[in-house]
Tab-separated table of C-alpha atoms in Angstrom:
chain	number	residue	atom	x	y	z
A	27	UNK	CA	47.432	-11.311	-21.270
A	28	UNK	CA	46.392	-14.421	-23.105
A	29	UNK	CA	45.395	-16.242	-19.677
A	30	UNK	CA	43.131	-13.320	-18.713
A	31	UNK	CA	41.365	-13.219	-22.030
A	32	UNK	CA	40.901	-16.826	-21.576
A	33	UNK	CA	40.042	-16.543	-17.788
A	34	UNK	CA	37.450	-13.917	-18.298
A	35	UNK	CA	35.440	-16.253	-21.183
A	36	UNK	CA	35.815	-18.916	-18.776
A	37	UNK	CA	34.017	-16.911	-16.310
A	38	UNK	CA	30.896	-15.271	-18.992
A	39	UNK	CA	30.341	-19.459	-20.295
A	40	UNK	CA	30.292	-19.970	-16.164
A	41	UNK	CA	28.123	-17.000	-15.734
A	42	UNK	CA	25.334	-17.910	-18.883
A	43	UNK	CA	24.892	-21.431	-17.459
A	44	UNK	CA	23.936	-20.507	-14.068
A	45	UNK	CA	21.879	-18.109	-15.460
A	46	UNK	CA	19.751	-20.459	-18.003
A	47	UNK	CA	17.411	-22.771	-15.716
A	48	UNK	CA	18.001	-26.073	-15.140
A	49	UNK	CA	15.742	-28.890	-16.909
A	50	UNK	CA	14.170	-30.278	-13.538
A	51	UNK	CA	13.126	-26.175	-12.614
A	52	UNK	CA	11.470	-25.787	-16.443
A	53	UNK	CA	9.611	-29.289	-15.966
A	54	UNK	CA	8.164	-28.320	-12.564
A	55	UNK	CA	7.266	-24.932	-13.953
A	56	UNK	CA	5.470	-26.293	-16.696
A	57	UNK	CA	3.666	-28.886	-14.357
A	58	UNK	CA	2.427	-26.167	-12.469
A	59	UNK	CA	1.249	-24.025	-15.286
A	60	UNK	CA	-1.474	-27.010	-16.499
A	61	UNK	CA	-2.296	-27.612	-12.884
A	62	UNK	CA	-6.278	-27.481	-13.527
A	63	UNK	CA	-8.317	-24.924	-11.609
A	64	UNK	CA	-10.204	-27.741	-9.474
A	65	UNK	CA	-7.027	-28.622	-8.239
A	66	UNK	CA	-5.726	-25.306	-7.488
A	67	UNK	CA	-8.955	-25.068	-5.589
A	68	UNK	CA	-8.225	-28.066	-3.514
A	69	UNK	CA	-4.523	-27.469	-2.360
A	70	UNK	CA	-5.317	-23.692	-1.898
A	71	UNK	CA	-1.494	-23.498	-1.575
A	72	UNK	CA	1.751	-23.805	-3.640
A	73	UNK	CA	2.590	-27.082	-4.634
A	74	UNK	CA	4.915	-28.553	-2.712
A	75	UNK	CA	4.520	-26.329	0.242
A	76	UNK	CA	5.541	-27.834	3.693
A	77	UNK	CA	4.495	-25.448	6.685
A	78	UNK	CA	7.510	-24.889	9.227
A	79	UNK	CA	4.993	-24.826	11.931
A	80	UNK	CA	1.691	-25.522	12.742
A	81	UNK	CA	-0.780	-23.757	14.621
A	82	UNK	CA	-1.650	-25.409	18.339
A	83	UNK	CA	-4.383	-25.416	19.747
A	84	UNK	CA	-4.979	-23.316	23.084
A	85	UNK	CA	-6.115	-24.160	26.527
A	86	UNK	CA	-9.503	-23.065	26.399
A	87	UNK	CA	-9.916	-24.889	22.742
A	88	UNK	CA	-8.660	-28.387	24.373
A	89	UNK	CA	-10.712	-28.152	27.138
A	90	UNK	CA	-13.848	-26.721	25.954
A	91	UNK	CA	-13.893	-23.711	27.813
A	92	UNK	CA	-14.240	-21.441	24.847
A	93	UNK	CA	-17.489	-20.674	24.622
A	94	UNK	CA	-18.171	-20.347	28.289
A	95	UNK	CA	-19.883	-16.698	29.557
A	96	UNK	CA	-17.536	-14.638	31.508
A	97	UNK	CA	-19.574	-15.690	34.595
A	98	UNK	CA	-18.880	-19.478	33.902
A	99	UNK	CA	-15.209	-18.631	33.410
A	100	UNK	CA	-14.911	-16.775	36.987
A	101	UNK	CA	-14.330	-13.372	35.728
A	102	UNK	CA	-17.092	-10.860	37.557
A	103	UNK	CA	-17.320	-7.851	37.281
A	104	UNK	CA	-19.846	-4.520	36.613
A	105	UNK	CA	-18.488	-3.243	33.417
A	106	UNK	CA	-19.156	-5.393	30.671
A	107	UNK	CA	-16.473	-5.433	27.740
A	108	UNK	CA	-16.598	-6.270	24.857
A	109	UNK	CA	-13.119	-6.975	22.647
A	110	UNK	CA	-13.443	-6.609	18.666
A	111	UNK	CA	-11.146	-7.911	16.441
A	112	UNK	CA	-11.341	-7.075	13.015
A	113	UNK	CA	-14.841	-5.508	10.832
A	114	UNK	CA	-17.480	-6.566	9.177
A	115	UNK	CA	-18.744	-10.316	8.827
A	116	UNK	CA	-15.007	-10.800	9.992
A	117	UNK	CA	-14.912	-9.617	13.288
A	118	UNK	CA	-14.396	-11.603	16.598
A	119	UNK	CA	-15.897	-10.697	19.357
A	120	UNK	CA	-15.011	-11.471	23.101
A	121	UNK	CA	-17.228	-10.749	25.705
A	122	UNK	CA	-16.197	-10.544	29.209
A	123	UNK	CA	-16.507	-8.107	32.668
A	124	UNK	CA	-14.148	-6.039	34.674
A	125	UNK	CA	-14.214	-3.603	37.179
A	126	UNK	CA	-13.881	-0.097	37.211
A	127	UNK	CA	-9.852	0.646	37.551
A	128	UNK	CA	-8.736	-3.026	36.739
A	129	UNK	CA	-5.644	-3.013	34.087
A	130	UNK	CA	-7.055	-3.405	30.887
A	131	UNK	CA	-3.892	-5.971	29.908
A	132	UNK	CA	-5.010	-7.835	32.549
A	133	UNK	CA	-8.931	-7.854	31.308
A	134	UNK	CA	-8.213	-9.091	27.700
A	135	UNK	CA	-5.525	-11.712	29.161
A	136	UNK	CA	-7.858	-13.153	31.291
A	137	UNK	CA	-10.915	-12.939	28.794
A	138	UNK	CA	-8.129	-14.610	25.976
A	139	UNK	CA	-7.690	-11.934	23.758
A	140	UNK	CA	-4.597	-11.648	22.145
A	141	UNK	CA	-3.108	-7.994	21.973
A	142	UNK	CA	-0.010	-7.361	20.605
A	143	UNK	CA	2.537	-5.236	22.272
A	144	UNK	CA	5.422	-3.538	22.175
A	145	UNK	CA	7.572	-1.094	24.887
A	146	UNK	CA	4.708	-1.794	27.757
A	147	UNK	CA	5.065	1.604	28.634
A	148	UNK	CA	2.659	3.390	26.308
A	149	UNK	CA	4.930	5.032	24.220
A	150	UNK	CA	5.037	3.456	21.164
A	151	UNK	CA	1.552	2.836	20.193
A	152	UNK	CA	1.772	-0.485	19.324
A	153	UNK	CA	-1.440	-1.483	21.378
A	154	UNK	CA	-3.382	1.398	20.363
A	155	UNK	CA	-7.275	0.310	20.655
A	156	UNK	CA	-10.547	2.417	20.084
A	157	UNK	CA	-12.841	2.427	22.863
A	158	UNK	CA	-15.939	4.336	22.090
A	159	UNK	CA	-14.513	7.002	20.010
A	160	UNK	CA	-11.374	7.488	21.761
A	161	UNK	CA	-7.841	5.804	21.571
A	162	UNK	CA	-6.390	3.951	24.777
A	163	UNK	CA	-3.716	2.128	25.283
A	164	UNK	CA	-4.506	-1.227	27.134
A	165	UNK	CA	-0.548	-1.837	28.431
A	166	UNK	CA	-1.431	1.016	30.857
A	167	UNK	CA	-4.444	2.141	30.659
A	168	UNK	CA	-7.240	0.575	33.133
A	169	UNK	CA	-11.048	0.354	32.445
A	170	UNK	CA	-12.715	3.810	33.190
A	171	UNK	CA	-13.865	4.672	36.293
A	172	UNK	CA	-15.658	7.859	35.529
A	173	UNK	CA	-18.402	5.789	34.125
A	174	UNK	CA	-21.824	6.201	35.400
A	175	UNK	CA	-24.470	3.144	35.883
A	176	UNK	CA	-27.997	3.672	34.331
A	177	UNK	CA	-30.401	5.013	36.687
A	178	UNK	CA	-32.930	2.760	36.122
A	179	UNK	CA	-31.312	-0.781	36.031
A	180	UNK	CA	-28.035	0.507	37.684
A	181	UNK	CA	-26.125	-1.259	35.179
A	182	UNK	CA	-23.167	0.274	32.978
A	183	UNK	CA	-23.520	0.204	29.580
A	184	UNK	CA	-21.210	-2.164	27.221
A	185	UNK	CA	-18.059	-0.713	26.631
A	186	UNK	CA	-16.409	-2.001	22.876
A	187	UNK	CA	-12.653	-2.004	22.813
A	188	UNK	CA	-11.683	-2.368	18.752
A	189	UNK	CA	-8.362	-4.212	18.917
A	190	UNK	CA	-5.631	-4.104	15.891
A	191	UNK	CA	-6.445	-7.338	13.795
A	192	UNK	CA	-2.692	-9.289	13.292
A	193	UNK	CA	-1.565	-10.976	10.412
A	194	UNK	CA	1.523	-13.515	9.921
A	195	UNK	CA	4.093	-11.862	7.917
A	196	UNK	CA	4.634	-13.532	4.791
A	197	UNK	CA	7.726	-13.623	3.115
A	198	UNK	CA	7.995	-14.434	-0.512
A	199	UNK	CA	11.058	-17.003	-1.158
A	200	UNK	CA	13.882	-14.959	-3.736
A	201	UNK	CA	13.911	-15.798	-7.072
A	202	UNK	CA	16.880	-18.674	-8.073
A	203	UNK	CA	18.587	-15.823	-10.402
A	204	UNK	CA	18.306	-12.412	-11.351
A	205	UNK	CA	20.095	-9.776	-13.437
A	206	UNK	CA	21.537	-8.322	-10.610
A	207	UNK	CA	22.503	-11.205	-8.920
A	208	UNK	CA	24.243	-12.378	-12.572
A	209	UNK	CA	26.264	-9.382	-13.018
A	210	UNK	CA	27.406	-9.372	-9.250
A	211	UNK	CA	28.949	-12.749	-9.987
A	212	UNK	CA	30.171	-12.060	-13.045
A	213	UNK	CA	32.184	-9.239	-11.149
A	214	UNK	CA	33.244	-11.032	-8.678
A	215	UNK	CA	34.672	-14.269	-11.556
A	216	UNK	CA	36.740	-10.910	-12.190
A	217	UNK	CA	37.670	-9.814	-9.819
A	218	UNK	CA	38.979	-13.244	-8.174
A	219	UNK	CA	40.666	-14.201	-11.817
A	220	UNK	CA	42.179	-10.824	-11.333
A	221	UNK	CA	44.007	-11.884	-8.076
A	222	UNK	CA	45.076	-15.157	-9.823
A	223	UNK	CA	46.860	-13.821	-12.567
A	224	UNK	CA	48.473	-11.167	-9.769
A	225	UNK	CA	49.789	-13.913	-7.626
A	226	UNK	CA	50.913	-16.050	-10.558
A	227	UNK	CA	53.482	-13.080	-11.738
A	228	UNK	CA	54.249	-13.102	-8.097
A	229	UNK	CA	55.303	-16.439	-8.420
A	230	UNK	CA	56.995	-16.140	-11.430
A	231	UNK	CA	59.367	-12.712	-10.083
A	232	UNK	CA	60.135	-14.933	-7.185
């Protein structure tokens, strides 16, 4: 009974230290707290942050194809598109032309417009676009052919295609401690001095 009393303060003097942050943690914090606002300004990120990756850039943007009309690129057609990404002062806008019936995935590949998918089937909804006032879905869906040119230039008008706007998920890093996590080892210092003083009256039977 003695060795389990003195097991179990073992574990709470184990338990308080882990819990109380280390010197080199409080320094850092305090270094960032006086960081001045200039410099905050400057880094615009944590201090100390290392991206994993780094964005590439694409075809068109190495070699200089990017701002090229749909015509330039090779991409003809009688209904011009136009993809929107995002509103207000934001938004991105890529202009191209298809014709009536082509797959709409294959339009906003070929015009680089990144849509983000997810069964290919239409089920899901993941590629859900507005296209004047109504919702398609551009995995199966194909430009309208019910569309009629104006009678005086013979031209169709400008269909927009809103697109969902994607963001990188950011995950914030876990804290180094908290009370949950301090109590959960705590039990567990318990339970494992538990199962040392069992085997050691095992032992001692034997």
């Amino acid at each position: 009974m003695v060795l389990l009393r003195q097991l179990i303060v073992i574990g709470l003097a184990c338990g308080c230290n882990a819990f109380a942050p280390s010197p080199i943690q409080s320094t850092a914090t305090s270094s960032r707290l006086y960081m001045s606002t200039e410099e905050k300004q400057k880094t615009g990120k944590k201090e100390g942050y290392v991206p994993k990756w780094k964005k590439k850039a694409t075809l068109a943007e190495i070699t200089g194809t990017a701002e090229l009309s749909p015509e330039e690129k090779g991409l003809v057609g009688a209904v011009p598109i136009t993809f929107q990404q995002g509103t207000g002062e934001d938004a991105t806008l890529i202009k191209t032309s298809a014709m009536p019936g082509q797959p709409l995935k294959l339009v906003a590949s070929q015009a680089g417009q990144y849509i983000k998918y997810g069964c290919g089937k239409g089920e899901c909804g993941t590629c859900d676009s507005l296209c004047n006032g109504k919702y398609l879905r551009p995995c199966v869906d194909v430009v309208p052919t019910d569309l009629t040119p104006d009678p005086e230039t013979g031209e169709y008008a400008n269909l927009v295609i809103q697109v969902k706007g994607t963001k990188a998920k950011v995950v914030s890093s876990g804290k180094f401690f908290s009370v949950k996590s301090f109590f959960m080892g705590f039990w567990n210092n318990l339970l494992g001095m538990g199962g040392f003083v069992r085997d050691r009256r095992k032992a001692k039977k034997n």
